Coordinates of C-alpha atoms in Angstrom, one line a residue:
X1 CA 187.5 23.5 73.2
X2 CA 189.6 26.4 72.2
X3 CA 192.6 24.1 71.0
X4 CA 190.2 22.1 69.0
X5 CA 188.8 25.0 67.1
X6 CA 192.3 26.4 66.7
X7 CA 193.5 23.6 65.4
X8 CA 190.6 23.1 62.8
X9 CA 191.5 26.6 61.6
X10 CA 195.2 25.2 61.2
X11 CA 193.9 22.4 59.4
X12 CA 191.1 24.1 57.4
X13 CA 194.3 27.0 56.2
X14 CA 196.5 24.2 55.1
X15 CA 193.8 22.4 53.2
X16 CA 193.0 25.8 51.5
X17 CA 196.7 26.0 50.3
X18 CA 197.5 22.6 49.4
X19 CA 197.5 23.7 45.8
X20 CA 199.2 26.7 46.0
X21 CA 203.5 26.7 46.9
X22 CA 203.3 30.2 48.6
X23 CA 200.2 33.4 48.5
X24 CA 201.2 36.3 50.3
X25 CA 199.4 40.0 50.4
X26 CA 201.1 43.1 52.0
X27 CA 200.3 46.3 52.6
X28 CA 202.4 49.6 52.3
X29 CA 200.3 51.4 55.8
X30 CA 198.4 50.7 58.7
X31 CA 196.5 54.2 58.8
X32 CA 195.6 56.0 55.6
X33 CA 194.1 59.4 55.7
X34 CA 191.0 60.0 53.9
X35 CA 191.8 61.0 49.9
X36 CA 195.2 59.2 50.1
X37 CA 196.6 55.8 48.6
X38 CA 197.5 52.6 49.9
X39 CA 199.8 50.1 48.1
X40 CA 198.6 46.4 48.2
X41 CA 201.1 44.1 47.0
X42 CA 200.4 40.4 46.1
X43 CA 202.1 36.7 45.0
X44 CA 200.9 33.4 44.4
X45 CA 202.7 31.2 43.1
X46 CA 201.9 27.0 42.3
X47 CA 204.1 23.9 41.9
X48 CA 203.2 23.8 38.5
X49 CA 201.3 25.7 35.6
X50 CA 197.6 25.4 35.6
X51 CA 194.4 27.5 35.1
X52 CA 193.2 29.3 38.2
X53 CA 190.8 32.4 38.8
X54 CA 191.9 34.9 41.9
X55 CA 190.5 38.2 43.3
X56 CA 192.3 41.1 45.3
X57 CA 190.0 43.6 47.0
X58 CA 189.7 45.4 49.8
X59 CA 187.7 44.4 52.9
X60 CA 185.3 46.3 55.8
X61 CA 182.2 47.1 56.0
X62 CA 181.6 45.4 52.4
X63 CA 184.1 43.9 49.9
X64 CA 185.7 46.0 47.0
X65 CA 187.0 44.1 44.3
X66 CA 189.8 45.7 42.6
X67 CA 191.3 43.0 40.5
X68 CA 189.4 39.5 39.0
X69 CA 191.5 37.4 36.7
X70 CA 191.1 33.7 34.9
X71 CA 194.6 33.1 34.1
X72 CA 196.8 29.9 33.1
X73 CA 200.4 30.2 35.0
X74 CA 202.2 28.9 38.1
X75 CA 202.1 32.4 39.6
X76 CA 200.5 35.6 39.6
X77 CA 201.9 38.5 41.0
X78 CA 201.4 42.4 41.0
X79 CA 200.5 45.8 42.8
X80 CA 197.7 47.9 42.8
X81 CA 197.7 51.0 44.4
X82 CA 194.2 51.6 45.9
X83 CA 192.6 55.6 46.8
X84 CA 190.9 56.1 49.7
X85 CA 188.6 58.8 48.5
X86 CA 184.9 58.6 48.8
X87 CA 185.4 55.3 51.0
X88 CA 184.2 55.7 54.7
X89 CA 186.5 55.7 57.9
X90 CA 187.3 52.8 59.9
X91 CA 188.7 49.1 59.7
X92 CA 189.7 47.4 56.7
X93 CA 191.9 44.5 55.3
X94 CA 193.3 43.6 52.2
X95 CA 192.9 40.0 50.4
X96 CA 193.6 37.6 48.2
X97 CA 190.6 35.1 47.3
X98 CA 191.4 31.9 44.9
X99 CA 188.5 30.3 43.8
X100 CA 186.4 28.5 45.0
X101 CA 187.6 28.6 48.7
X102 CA 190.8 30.1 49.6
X103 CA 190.4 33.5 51.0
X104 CA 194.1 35.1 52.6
X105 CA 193.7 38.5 54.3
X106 CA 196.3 41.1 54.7
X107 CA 197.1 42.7 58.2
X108 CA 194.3 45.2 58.6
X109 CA 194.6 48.8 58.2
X110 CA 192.3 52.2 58.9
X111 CA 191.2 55.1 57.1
X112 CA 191.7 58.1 59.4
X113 CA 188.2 59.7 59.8
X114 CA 187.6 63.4 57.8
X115 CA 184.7 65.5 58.3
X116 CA 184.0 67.6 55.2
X117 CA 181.0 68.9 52.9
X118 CA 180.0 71.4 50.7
X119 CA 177.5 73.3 50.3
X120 CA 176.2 74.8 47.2
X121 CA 176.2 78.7 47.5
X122 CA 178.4 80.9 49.8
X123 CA 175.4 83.8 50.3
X124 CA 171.2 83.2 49.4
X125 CA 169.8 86.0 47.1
X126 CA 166.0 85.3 46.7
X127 CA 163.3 87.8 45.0
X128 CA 160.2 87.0 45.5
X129 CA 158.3 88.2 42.6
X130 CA 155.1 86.6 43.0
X131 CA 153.0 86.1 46.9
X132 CA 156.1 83.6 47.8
X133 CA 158.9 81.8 46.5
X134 CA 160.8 78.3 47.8
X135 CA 164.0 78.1 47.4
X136 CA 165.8 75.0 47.1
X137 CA 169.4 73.6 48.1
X138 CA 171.8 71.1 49.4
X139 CA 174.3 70.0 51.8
X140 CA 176.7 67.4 50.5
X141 CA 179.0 64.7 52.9
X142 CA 182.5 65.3 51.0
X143 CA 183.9 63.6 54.1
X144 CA 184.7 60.3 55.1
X145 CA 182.4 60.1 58.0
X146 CA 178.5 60.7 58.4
X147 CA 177.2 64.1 59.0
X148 CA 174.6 65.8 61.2
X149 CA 173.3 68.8 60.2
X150 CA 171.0 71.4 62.0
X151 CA 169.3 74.3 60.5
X152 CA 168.2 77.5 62.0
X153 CA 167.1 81.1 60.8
X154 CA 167.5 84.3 61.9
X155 CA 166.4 88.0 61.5
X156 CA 163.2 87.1 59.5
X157 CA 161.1 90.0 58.3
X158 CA 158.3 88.1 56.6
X159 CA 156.7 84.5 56.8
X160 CA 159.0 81.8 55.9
X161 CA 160.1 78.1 56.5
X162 CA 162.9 75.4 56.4
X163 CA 162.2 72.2 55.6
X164 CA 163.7 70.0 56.8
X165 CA 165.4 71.4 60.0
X166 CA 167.3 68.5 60.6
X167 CA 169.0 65.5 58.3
X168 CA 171.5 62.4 58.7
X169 CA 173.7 62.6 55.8
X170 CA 175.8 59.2 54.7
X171 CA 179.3 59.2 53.1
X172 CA 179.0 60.3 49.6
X173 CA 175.2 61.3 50.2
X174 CA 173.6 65.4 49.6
X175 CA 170.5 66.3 52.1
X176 CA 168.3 68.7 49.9
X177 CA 166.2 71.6 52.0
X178 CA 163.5 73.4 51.0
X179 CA 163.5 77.4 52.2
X180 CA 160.0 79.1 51.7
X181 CA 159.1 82.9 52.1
X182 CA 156.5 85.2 51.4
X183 CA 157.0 88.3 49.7
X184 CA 158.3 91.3 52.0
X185 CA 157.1 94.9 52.6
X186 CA 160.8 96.2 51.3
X187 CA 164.0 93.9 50.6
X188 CA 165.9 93.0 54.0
X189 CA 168.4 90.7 55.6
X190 CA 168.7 87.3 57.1
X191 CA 170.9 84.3 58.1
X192 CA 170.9 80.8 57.5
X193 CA 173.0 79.1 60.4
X194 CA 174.3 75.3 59.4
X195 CA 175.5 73.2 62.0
X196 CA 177.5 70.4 61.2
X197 CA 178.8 67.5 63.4
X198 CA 180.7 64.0 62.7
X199 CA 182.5 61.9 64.9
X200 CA 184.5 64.3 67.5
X201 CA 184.3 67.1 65.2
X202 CA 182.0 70.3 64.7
X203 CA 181.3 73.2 62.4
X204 CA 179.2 76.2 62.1
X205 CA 178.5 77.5 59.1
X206 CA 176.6 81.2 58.8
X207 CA 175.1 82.0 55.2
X208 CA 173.7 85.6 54.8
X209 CA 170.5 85.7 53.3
X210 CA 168.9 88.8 51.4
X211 CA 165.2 88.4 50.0
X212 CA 163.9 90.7 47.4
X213 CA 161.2 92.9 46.9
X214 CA 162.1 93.4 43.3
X215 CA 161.3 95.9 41.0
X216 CA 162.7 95.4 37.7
X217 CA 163.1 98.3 35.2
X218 CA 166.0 98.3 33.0
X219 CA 166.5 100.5 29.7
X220 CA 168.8 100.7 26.5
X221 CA 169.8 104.2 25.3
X222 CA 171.7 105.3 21.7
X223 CA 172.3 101.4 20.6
X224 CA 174.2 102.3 17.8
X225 CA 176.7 100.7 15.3
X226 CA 179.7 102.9 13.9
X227 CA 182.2 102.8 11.5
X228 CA 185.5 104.0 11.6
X229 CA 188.5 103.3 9.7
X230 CA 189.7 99.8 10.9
X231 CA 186.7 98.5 12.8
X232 CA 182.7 98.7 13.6
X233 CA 181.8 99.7 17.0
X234 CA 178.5 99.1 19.3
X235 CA 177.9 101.9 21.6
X236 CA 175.1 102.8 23.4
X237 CA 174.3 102.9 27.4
X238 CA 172.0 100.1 29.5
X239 CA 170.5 101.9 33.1
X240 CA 169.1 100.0 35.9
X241 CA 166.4 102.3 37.2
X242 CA 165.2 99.5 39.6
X243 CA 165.8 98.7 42.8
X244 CA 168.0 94.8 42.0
X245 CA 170.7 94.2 40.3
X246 CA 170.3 92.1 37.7
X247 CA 172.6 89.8 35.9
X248 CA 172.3 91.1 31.7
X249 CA 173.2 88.8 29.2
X250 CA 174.5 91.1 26.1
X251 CA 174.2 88.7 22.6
X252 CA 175.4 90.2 19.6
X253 CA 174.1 88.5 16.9
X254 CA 176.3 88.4 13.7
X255 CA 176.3 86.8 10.4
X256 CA 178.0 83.9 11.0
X257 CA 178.1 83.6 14.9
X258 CA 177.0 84.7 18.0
X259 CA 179.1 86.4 20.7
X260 CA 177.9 86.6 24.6
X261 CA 179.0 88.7 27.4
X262 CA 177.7 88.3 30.7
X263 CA 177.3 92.1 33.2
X264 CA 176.2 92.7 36.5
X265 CA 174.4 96.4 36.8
X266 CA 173.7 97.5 40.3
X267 CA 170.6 99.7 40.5
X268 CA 170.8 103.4 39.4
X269 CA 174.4 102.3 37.6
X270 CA 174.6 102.6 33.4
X271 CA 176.6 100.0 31.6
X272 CA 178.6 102.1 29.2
X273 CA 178.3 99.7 25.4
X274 CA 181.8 99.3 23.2
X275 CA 182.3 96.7 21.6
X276 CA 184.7 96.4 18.7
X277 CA 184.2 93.9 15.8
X278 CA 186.5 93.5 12.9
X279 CA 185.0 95.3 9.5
X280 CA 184.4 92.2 7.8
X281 CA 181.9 90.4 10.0
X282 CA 178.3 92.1 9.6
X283 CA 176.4 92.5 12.7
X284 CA 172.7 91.8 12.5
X285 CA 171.4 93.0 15.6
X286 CA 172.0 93.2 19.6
X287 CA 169.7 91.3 22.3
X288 CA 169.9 92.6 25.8
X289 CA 168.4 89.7 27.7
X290 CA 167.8 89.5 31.8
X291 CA 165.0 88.8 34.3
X292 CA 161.8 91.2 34.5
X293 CA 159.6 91.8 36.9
X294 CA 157.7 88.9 36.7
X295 CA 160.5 86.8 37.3
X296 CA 160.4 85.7 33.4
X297 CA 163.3 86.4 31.0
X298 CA 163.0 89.7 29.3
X299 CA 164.6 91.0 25.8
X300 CA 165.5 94.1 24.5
X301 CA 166.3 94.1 21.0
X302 CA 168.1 96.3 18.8
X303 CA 168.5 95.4 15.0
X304 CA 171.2 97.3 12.5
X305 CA 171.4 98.0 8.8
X306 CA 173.8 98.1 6.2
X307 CA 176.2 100.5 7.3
X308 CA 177.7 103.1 4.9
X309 CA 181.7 102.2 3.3
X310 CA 182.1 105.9 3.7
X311 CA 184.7 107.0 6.1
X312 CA 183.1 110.0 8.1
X313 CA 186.1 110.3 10.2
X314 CA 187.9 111.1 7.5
X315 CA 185.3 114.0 6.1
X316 CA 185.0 115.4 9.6
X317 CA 188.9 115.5 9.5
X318 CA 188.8 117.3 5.9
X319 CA 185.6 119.1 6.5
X320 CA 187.3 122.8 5.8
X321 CA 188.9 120.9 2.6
X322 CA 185.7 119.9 1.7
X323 CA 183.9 123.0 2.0
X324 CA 186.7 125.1 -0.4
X325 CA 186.4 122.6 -3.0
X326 CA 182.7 122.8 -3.3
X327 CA 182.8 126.3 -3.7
X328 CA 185.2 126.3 -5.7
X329 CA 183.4 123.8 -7.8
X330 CA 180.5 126.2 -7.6
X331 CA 182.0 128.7 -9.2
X332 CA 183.5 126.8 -12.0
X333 CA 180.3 126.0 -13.3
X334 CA 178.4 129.7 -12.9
X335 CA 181.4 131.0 -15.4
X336 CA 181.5 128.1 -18.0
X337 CA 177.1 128.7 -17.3
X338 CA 177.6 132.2 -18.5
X339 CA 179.9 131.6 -21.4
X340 CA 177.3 129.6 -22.7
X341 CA 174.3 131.5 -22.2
X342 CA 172.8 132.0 -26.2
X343 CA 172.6 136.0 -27.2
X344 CA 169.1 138.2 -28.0
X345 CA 168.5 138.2 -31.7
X346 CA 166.5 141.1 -33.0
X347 CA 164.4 140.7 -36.0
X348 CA 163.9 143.2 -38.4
X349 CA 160.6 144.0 -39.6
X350 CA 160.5 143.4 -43.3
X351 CA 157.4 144.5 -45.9
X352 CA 156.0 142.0 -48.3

């Protein structure tokens, strides 16, 4: 029985490749690490010229196609270099496949298995403005193998949950998780612990978690635009009297643009404003933008006029100058008032 159905193989092979001379498909490897390249190399050649349609992919758990072609020749000939990235671990084979029913595999080769991921914040800050908050975020399977992951919290000071607590995650596949907490006495400390496992391999992962009770007060002091010789300057000073930092977007609004600058002010720190613009470029006003206590984006504005072309550096410089020549200027016109002051003229009495 075993003969027979090798030699209908035989016979079924040779039938496939009566029209073709010679096919042949190589391969560079036998093992390929995930993220890496593999060299497939391929030849078919015919006793004479005709019109043919082939296909070279790859082969495991599903087919990949990497190259479909209807050409007229007697060969066809080539190599494609294939990347292993996002494709899972195991057992594959390159081929050739001439339609309609010659199909030619390679030797087979195997992606080395990689556990990897990546998740989407290194450290959890959460305020909790309102009663609660949920947070949401995810894991994702950079690897080349499936994941397991496990969730756990510790050092909780107030009600809270993790949703899910567990998740299977595919190559190329994200989990999402849903973290909800109510609003604390006073701010505090916790961890998120992540366990990940994939084939032989295993990671924990421990992200520190701080959850706000915020109180938001933040104020702009002596915004102010000045002039000096070469340039126009903002100045002015931003406190955080609260008890969170807050991330402060500064946009200065000019005539033809906008310019942004993005701070960080700790609480009970003052952001010290300079900001130098060229002399030529008006500047209409400054918006002082972050997140209030209602967890809802906040503005301080801060408009400017037309500023004067004089040069008060320069008068400050010259101020004793200054002062000499207005006295002196004073004086000039008292004497030339004087000299010009009219006479008394007496009247004599005369009898008609």
């Amino acid at each position: 029985m075993r003969r027979t159905f090798i030699f209908l193989l035989l016979c079924f092979l040779i039938f496939s490749i009566t029209q073709a001379r010679s096919l042949d498909i190589s391969i560079d490897k036998t093992e390929v690490s995930a993220n890496s390249e593999i060299t497939i190399a391929y030849s078919i050649q015919f006793d004479e010229e005709e019109t043919f349609t082939y296909q070279v992919g790859v082969k495991g758990n599903e087919s990949i196609v990497l190259l479909n072609e209807t050409i007229t020749s007697d060969k066809a000939e080539g190599e494609i270099v294939w990347n292993t990235k996002n494709y899972p671990a195991g057992e594959y084979e390159a081929y050739i496949f001439i339609y309609p029913t010659t199909y030619w595999p390679s030797r087979k080769f195997e992606i080395l298995p990689f556990m990897d991921f990546k998740i989407d914040f290194q450290k959890l800050d959460i305020f909790v403005y309102k009663n609660s908050i949920t947070k949401a975020f995810e894991i994702k399977n950079t690897g080349n193998i499936p994941l397991f992951a496990s969730l756990s919290l510790k050092g909780l000071k107030s009600e809270a949950s993790l949703t899910p607590i567990t998740s299977k995650i595919g190559v190329n596949k994200s989990a999402s998780f849903l973290f909800s907490v109510e609003k604390p006495d006073k701010t505090y400390n916790a961890t998120l612990t992540i366990e990940l496992s994939g084939g032989d391999e295993y990671q924990e992962v421990e992200i520190p978690i701080t959850i706000y009770n915020p109180f938001v007060l933040i104020e702009a002091k002596n915004i102010t635009l000045e002039r000096t010789a070469n340039s126009q300057i903002v100045k002015g000073e931003i406190y955080n009297k609260g008890n969170v930092y807050r991330n402060i977007t500064l946009i200065f609004n000019l005539e033809d643009r906008e310019e942004k600058q993005e701070i960080v002010l700790y609480p009970n720190k003052t952001f010290e404003l300079n900001q130098t613009f060229p002399l030529n470029e008006k500047v209409n006003s400054l918006e002082i933008k972050y997140i209030g206590n209602e967890g809802k984006e906040e503005v301080i504005k801060q408009s400017f006029g037309v500023l004067p072309s004089i040069d008060l550096s320069n008068i400050k410089d010259n101020l004793p100058y200054l002062i000499v020549s207005i006295i002196f200027l004073i004086g000039i016109l008292y004497v030339l008032f004087r000299k010009r002051k009219p006479k008394d003229v007496k009247f004599e009495e005369q009898s008609i």
